[in-house]
XYZ file of C-alpha atoms in Angstrom:
507
model
C -5.754 8.015 17.169
C -4.005 6.721 20.280
C -3.327 2.983 20.191
C -2.888 1.026 23.417
C -2.537 -2.568 24.552
C -4.181 -4.153 27.577
C -4.209 -7.556 29.259
C -7.208 -6.776 31.475
C -10.224 -9.049 31.892
C -12.922 -8.133 29.376
C -15.683 -8.064 31.986
C -13.730 -5.501 34.031
C -13.026 -3.085 31.177
C -14.639 0.324 31.557
C -14.995 1.540 27.985
C -17.532 3.156 25.683
C -17.520 0.095 23.433
C -16.053 -3.402 23.596
C -15.724 -5.239 20.271
C -15.572 -9.051 20.294
C -14.997 -11.305 17.293
C -17.004 -14.296 16.187
C -16.795 -17.009 13.524
C -19.425 -19.181 11.901
C -18.651 -22.798 12.814
C -21.309 -24.279 10.513
C -19.406 -26.484 8.071
C -22.414 -28.017 6.324
C -23.848 -26.568 3.116
C -27.330 -26.419 1.714
C -30.641 -24.648 2.409
C -31.050 -26.235 5.836
C -27.562 -25.293 7.093
C -27.973 -22.455 9.556
C -25.055 -20.317 10.811
C -23.602 -21.330 14.166
C -21.746 -18.274 15.490
C -19.027 -18.757 18.080
C -17.398 -15.930 20.063
C -13.590 -15.995 20.030
C -13.220 -15.286 23.711
C -12.970 -17.342 26.869
C -14.587 -14.616 28.992
C -17.771 -16.135 30.434
C -19.372 -12.771 31.165
C -19.086 -11.752 27.498
C -20.507 -15.102 26.385
C -23.441 -14.711 28.760
C -24.132 -11.135 27.612
C -24.301 -12.242 23.979
C -25.945 -15.645 24.452
C -29.544 -14.689 23.686
C -28.775 -12.748 20.518
C -26.516 -15.539 19.251
C -29.271 -18.068 19.898
C -31.831 -15.933 18.037
C -30.092 -16.341 14.673
C -30.078 -12.561 14.164
C -26.262 -12.499 13.993
C -24.622 -14.878 11.511
C -20.917 -13.937 12.005
C -20.374 -13.320 8.301
C -17.272 -11.298 7.421
C -17.467 -7.744 8.831
C -21.072 -8.204 9.968
C -21.806 -6.149 13.101
C -24.389 -6.253 15.868
C -24.480 -3.761 18.744
C -25.755 -4.506 22.248
C -26.331 -1.627 24.683
C -25.628 -1.903 28.424
C -24.635 -5.565 28.208
C -25.409 -7.448 31.398
C -22.410 -8.386 33.531
C -19.945 -6.079 31.719
C -18.581 -2.663 32.666
C -18.421 -1.687 28.974
C -21.319 0.567 27.913
C -21.772 -1.295 24.639
C -20.838 -4.695 23.222
C -20.174 -4.917 19.483
C -20.067 -8.329 17.829
C -18.038 -8.500 14.598
C -18.022 -11.490 12.285
C -14.944 -13.001 10.675
C -16.861 -15.361 8.380
C -16.519 -19.136 8.175
C -14.214 -20.560 10.834
C -12.270 -22.644 8.301
C -11.413 -19.565 6.233
C -10.859 -16.990 8.987
C -7.337 -15.585 8.818
C -5.299 -12.677 10.131
C -6.521 -10.504 7.266
C -10.038 -10.968 8.664
C -8.834 -9.748 12.069
C -7.249 -6.723 10.398
C -10.471 -5.936 8.569
C -12.533 -6.489 11.712
C -10.444 -3.924 13.600
C -11.026 -1.457 10.786
C -14.732 -2.310 10.842
C -14.873 -1.652 14.584
C -13.313 1.778 14.165
C -15.475 2.738 11.200
C -18.597 1.527 13.040
C -17.876 3.813 15.994
C -16.825 6.967 14.101
C -20.225 8.229 12.886
C -21.876 7.301 16.188
C -19.785 9.704 18.221
C -18.054 6.920 20.127
C -14.498 8.001 20.846
C -13.172 5.122 22.953
C -12.970 1.562 21.722
C -11.625 -1.693 23.153
C -11.027 -4.562 20.741
C -10.727 -8.093 22.104
C -8.057 -10.043 20.266
C -9.237 -13.529 19.340
C -8.603 -16.183 21.958
C -7.866 -18.904 19.419
C -5.048 -21.371 18.795
C -5.186 -20.686 15.050
C -4.768 -16.927 15.568
C -1.874 -16.283 17.945
C -2.245 -13.170 20.067
C 0.980 -11.578 18.798
C 0.126 -11.761 15.101
C -3.468 -10.771 15.834
C -2.229 -7.751 17.801
C -0.188 -6.543 14.856
C -3.080 -7.037 12.429
C -5.493 -5.246 14.769
C -3.237 -2.210 15.131
C -2.835 -1.950 11.356
C -6.546 -2.348 10.692
C -7.618 0.160 13.324
C -5.326 2.899 12.038
C -6.298 2.255 8.429
C -9.969 2.327 9.427
C -9.633 5.718 11.113
C -8.555 7.521 7.919
C -11.066 9.568 5.901
C -10.410 11.504 2.708
C -12.569 14.614 3.356
C -9.499 16.725 4.107
C -10.636 19.979 2.511
C -14.305 20.107 3.519
C -15.017 23.389 5.283
C -17.714 21.700 7.405
C -15.530 18.735 8.283
C -16.387 17.255 11.649
C -13.914 15.460 13.898
C -15.208 11.887 13.832
C -11.922 10.272 14.734
C -11.712 7.604 17.393
C -9.530 9.023 20.147
C -8.296 5.735 21.598
C -8.154 2.140 20.387
C -7.197 -0.476 22.968
C -6.395 -4.002 21.858
C -7.117 -6.439 24.671
C -5.001 -9.591 24.656
C -5.928 -12.858 26.382
C -4.321 -13.225 29.815
C -2.519 -16.353 28.603
C -0.661 -14.476 25.853
C 3.090 -13.895 26.023
C 3.218 -10.240 27.014
C 6.527 -9.179 25.425
C 5.728 -10.809 22.070
C 2.281 -9.206 21.928
C 3.659 -5.783 22.877
C 6.352 -5.974 20.189
C 3.896 -7.086 17.512
C 1.345 -4.431 18.447
C 4.024 -1.742 18.216
C 5.047 -3.015 14.784
C 1.435 -2.939 13.637
C 1.065 0.672 14.736
C 4.210 1.670 12.801
C 3.017 -0.084 9.654
C -0.545 1.270 9.919
C 0.723 4.822 10.419
C 3.082 4.410 7.458
C 0.277 3.156 5.255
C -1.757 6.212 6.250
C 1.239 8.435 5.503
C 1.116 7.122 1.933
C -2.662 7.599 1.785
C -2.402 11.230 2.865
C 0.005 11.882 -0.015
C -2.198 10.116 -2.570
C -5.258 12.010 -1.343
C -3.742 15.449 -1.954
C -4.937 17.329 -5.047
C -2.452 17.968 -7.824
C -2.377 21.715 -7.176
C -1.184 21.018 -3.613
C 1.095 18.021 -4.053
C 3.322 19.231 -6.860
C 6.564 17.321 -7.487
C 8.408 19.933 -5.413
C 5.975 19.526 -2.507
C 6.229 15.750 -2.830
C 9.975 16.058 -2.377
C 9.598 18.470 0.541
C 7.318 16.100 2.424
C 9.648 13.185 1.746
C 12.531 15.181 3.231
C 10.519 16.112 6.334
C 9.589 12.474 6.877
C 13.199 11.377 6.348
C 14.403 13.835 8.995
C 11.750 12.626 11.446
C 12.670 8.935 11.175
C 16.427 9.246 10.628
C 16.821 8.479 6.919
C 19.473 9.949 4.681
C 17.933 11.981 1.883
C 18.658 14.001 -1.234
C 16.070 15.886 -3.289
C 17.119 17.334 -6.646
C 15.510 18.604 -9.839
C 16.052 19.357 -13.515
C 19.779 20.093 -13.550
C 20.561 16.903 -11.669
C 18.433 14.910 -14.108
C 20.421 16.427 -16.974
C 23.715 15.637 -15.273
C 22.621 12.019 -14.867
C 21.370 11.901 -18.483
C 17.908 10.813 -17.375
C 16.433 11.355 -20.808
C 13.363 9.164 -20.271
C 12.400 10.920 -17.023
C 13.122 14.359 -18.502
C 10.958 13.651 -21.530
C 7.889 13.370 -19.295
C 8.721 16.541 -17.347
C 9.200 18.816 -20.362
C 5.510 19.586 -20.886
C 4.932 20.933 -17.366
C 5.560 24.306 -15.754
C 6.248 22.446 -12.499
C 9.846 21.253 -12.099
C 10.414 17.552 -11.418
C 11.803 16.100 -8.206
C 14.248 13.216 -7.948
C 13.691 11.880 -4.427
C 16.405 9.636 -2.978
C 16.153 8.238 0.562
C 18.654 5.863 2.179
C 18.299 3.514 5.120
C 21.686 2.315 6.397
C 21.410 0.309 9.623
C 24.310 0.564 12.008
C 26.890 -2.176 11.622
C 25.637 -3.465 8.254
C 28.403 -3.029 5.682
C 27.784 -5.922 3.317
C 24.970 -8.110 2.059
C 22.182 -7.085 -0.296
C 21.130 -3.526 -1.027
C 17.421 -3.337 -1.786
C 16.241 -0.723 -4.274
C 12.675 0.599 -3.942
C 11.575 2.593 -7.000
C 8.251 4.420 -7.200
C 6.337 6.197 -9.941
C 5.590 9.708 -8.710
C 3.432 11.337 -11.416
C 1.553 13.863 -9.285
C -0.953 14.536 -12.048
C -1.337 12.708 -15.331
C -3.300 14.301 -18.170
C -1.871 11.776 -20.613
C 0.223 14.474 -22.253
C -0.335 14.988 -25.983
C -2.142 11.608 -26.013
C -4.605 13.245 -23.662
C -6.938 11.187 -21.504
C -10.747 11.401 -21.690
C -12.238 14.038 -19.398
C -14.359 11.533 -17.458
C -12.644 10.589 -14.188
C -9.468 12.517 -15.041
C -9.671 14.073 -11.574
C -8.538 10.718 -10.171
C -5.209 11.117 -11.944
C -3.876 12.850 -8.847
C -3.454 9.251 -7.616
C -0.865 8.464 -10.289
C 1.867 8.913 -7.701
C 0.506 6.110 -5.490
C 3.494 3.876 -6.300
C 5.881 6.573 -5.131
C 3.770 7.170 -2.024
C 3.838 3.436 -1.265
C 7.633 3.452 -1.408
C 7.830 6.437 0.946
C 5.395 4.771 3.341
C 7.378 1.547 3.198
C 10.764 3.137 3.870
C 9.240 5.170 6.709
C 8.176 1.894 8.331
C 11.553 0.329 7.573
C 13.392 3.179 9.293
C 11.308 2.638 12.445
C 11.317 -1.179 12.394
C 15.096 -1.232 11.793
C 15.701 -4.463 9.831
C 19.380 -5.346 9.295
C 19.521 -4.681 5.549
C 20.430 -1.618 3.503
C 17.681 0.051 1.477
C 17.634 2.765 -1.185
C 14.336 4.423 -2.139
C 13.963 6.424 -5.359
C 10.821 8.279 -6.393
C 10.718 10.034 -9.753
C 8.157 12.834 -9.336
C 6.730 14.900 -12.183
C 3.534 16.013 -13.856
C 2.566 14.775 -17.325
C 1.135 17.799 -19.137
C 0.366 18.660 -22.795
C 1.846 22.106 -23.469
C 3.859 23.236 -26.493
C 7.089 21.801 -25.085
C 5.627 18.375 -24.341
C 7.013 15.310 -26.067
C 5.017 13.968 -28.996
C 4.133 10.528 -30.303
C 6.930 9.525 -32.657
C 9.684 11.218 -30.644
C 12.747 9.172 -29.707
C 14.208 9.568 -26.225
C 17.433 8.218 -24.736
C 17.215 6.697 -21.270
C 19.860 6.973 -18.563
C 22.971 4.865 -19.259
C 23.924 2.324 -16.612
C 27.586 3.377 -16.936
C 29.596 6.011 -18.860
C 30.916 3.413 -21.303
C 27.496 1.979 -22.103
C 24.934 4.063 -24.029
C 21.409 4.467 -22.732
C 18.552 2.618 -24.419
C 16.644 4.560 -27.083
C 12.854 4.660 -26.776
C 10.299 5.422 -29.474
C 7.336 7.242 -27.944
C 4.136 5.703 -29.286
C 1.785 7.089 -26.638
C 2.654 9.910 -24.242
C 0.170 8.468 -21.747
C 2.558 5.537 -21.259
C 4.766 7.859 -19.226
C 5.058 5.975 -15.930
C 7.352 3.367 -17.423
C 9.605 6.157 -18.714
C 10.205 7.668 -15.279
C 10.609 4.207 -13.755
C 13.151 3.222 -16.409
C 15.550 5.915 -15.253
C 14.676 5.316 -11.591
C 15.523 1.621 -11.914
C 18.799 2.418 -13.680
C 19.738 4.962 -11.014
C 18.991 2.499 -8.209
C 21.340 0.030 -9.886
C 24.002 2.756 -10.237
C 23.713 3.448 -6.505
C 24.417 -0.214 -5.756
C 21.016 -1.895 -5.521
C 21.419 -5.668 -5.800
C 17.664 -6.376 -5.750
C 14.867 -4.180 -7.079
C 11.176 -3.645 -6.482
C 9.111 -0.997 -8.230
C 5.502 0.058 -7.696
C 3.272 2.054 -9.994
C -0.272 2.746 -11.044
C 1.046 1.722 -14.429
C -1.765 0.309 -16.565
C -5.537 0.204 -16.675
C -5.049 -3.188 -18.293
C -4.133 -4.742 -14.944
C -7.593 -3.883 -13.588
C -9.197 -5.355 -16.708
C -7.220 -8.560 -16.149
C -7.515 -8.899 -12.363
C -10.387 -6.614 -11.400
C -10.191 -4.704 -8.133
C -9.351 -7.869 -6.208
C -5.659 -8.540 -6.931
C -2.811 -6.247 -7.913
C -0.347 -7.523 -10.509
C 3.183 -8.664 -9.743
C 5.943 -9.591 -12.196
C 9.470 -10.864 -11.599
C 12.523 -11.962 -13.531
C 13.700 -14.137 -10.619
C 11.742 -16.911 -8.910
C 13.616 -16.686 -5.611
C 12.911 -12.969 -5.355
C 9.247 -13.530 -6.151
C 9.018 -16.364 -3.606
C 10.229 -14.044 -0.859
C 7.608 -11.479 -1.827
C 4.847 -14.066 -2.126
C 5.649 -15.575 1.289
C 5.141 -12.168 2.909
C 1.590 -11.816 1.596
C 0.295 -14.094 4.355
C 1.453 -11.484 6.862
C 0.642 -8.355 4.849
C -2.817 -9.602 3.898
C -2.590 -7.913 0.500
C -3.520 -9.727 -2.707
C -1.089 -9.890 -5.626
C -1.256 -12.240 -8.597
C 1.843 -13.132 -10.590
C 1.495 -12.495 -14.311
C 3.790 -13.900 -17.014
C 6.740 -12.454 -18.889
C 8.270 -13.886 -22.064
C 9.942 -13.277 -25.401
C 6.630 -13.223 -27.258
C 5.539 -10.247 -25.164
C 8.962 -8.601 -25.453
C 8.632 -8.756 -29.237
C 5.600 -6.454 -28.989
C 7.765 -3.543 -27.785
C 10.471 -3.816 -30.436
C 10.799 -0.587 -32.405
C 11.706 -0.076 -36.046
C 13.534 3.177 -35.319
C 14.839 2.734 -31.754
C 15.746 -0.002 -29.296
C 12.237 -0.295 -27.874
C 8.908 1.505 -27.976
C 6.929 2.573 -24.947
C 3.761 0.606 -25.687
C 3.154 -2.806 -27.182
C -0.417 -2.324 -28.341
C -3.772 -3.096 -26.825
C -3.380 -6.783 -26.052
C -1.408 -7.822 -22.989
C -0.850 -4.178 -22.109
C 0.071 -4.710 -18.479
C 2.551 -7.449 -19.489
C 4.257 -5.458 -22.239
C 4.614 -2.566 -19.768
C 6.406 -4.944 -17.398
C 8.579 -6.184 -20.284
C 9.573 -2.556 -20.898
C 10.770 -2.197 -17.294
C 12.541 -5.545 -17.425
C 14.789 -4.117 -20.148
C 16.217 -1.702 -17.561
C 16.395 -4.144 -14.659
C 18.468 -6.452 -16.902
C 19.869 -9.304 -14.774
C 19.265 -7.659 -11.411
C 16.623 -9.622 -9.454
C 13.516 -7.492 -9.831
C 9.838 -7.249 -8.907
C 7.274 -4.991 -10.552
C 3.999 -4.193 -8.777
C 1.215 -2.793 -10.952
C -1.218 -1.392 -8.388
C -3.483 0.630 -10.694
C -6.579 -1.432 -9.879
C -6.259 -1.251 -6.079
C -4.698 2.119 -5.249
C -8.085 3.845 -5.010
C -11.371 2.642 -3.494
C -14.366 3.831 -5.484
C -16.723 3.206 -2.576
C -16.681 2.863 1.196
C -16.074 -0.592 2.626
C -16.854 -1.656 6.209
C -13.164 -1.502 7.151
C -11.698 1.212 4.893
C -12.946 4.510 3.533
C -13.513 5.479 -0.060
C -10.354 6.993 -1.545
C -6.671 6.078 -1.363
C -5.802 2.646 0.022
C -2.039 2.670 0.601
C -1.794 -0.658 -1.219
C 1.649 -2.330 -1.290
C 3.148 -0.592 1.761
C 2.707 -3.669 3.969
C 3.892 -6.115 1.300
C 6.993 -4.092 0.443
C 7.898 -3.942 4.143
C 7.576 -7.721 4.468
C 9.721 -8.256 1.358
C 12.451 -6.012 2.761
C 12.331 -7.744 6.148
C 12.720 -11.137 4.454
C 16.348 -10.179 3.716
């Protein structure tokens, strides 16, 4: 989809569809309180065209509500689409992002290929930040997961034009809109990877696509496999790979901005399990097909570093994705096995891990990925993984989980959520939880039992981060949409790409 920016008058726009936003200004509550929709535009022709339908009460301006007017009087646009943002007091940039996605998804099945989207003319929603949010939302809204359907029809929107108020500062809006397009495209890059079936996106193919992307955006890269893992003594990572016919891939990408020789080095580490059967502790058959998404954390890191390479922040970044399958053949590791993780240095032995459940494999690959990032010089760490079903039990499909061993590092991440629009909830760590993963035979065990499962998984990773400032994102509950939403299709979401980018840019 082509994304463009315009500063033209809305009444002069010749387009198949013009989308305009509205909020409900009714602050009162109770059965007699009726919605009072207000258009977020100063264009009198648009207000006149929509006046009668707004007065009728048919349109309430609730979040992502739509109402289509054909051949609106006084406008050159063929159609006028009203999109609600919800209550005025609660309307935020995330609502603008979702509204842009709603506009695109509204037009797709109707054969409308050209769309203009009026950015809100509102003091509380500056044009620049709205432009970025709109670009992100539109691109995310255009993605559909029906990649392999033989009867697939091209329903894509060919052009999306964000229309800024004439009073907006042109250079700031243009810069923000360009950033939004980069981030939206990078989020979709991650979604394409997550959407691929396991027989297509093997660990080797995962590495190949990472290398192609790195070449396109100017990242340094190195992709290696089993022998390199052995040389590095990545015993935890190797233990997961040993049950699969497919070789693993250790994906390392580096962003080194010109002129930056000191300061922090940020380590992005992603779980890249391209298909997870659970290994010997095999999963139930129901819904196992979704386990192709178990590399969503790794995909998020690749999407994030793609955006970073194009946005060019002045900070060094290392991205590591540990890609493998988790399969249950005769060579697979067994419950009760003891594995030795990668040592942080030659004079310090690696941690020993008692395997309680082979389906707790993501933390094993991340353990060695975190250690390797530290070996390569990372001063701050963030990892992302579809790590535990327990996080969805705790937080539902509303918030993803975030953990940290450092308040300052968490505060930087949390501050960026206002811009990214993604929802993360900080969960606790503590010695009582760490006690649950103590092993009788080894240093630690890879599960801490049923209770607090998402927390004990984070405690496991914390062992390998040690004193390095670290964030852990458990995105298992939000990496896949089980149903279509007005602004995003069923399937992979690309969760965490935007938030990781904001965290990196905060340095």
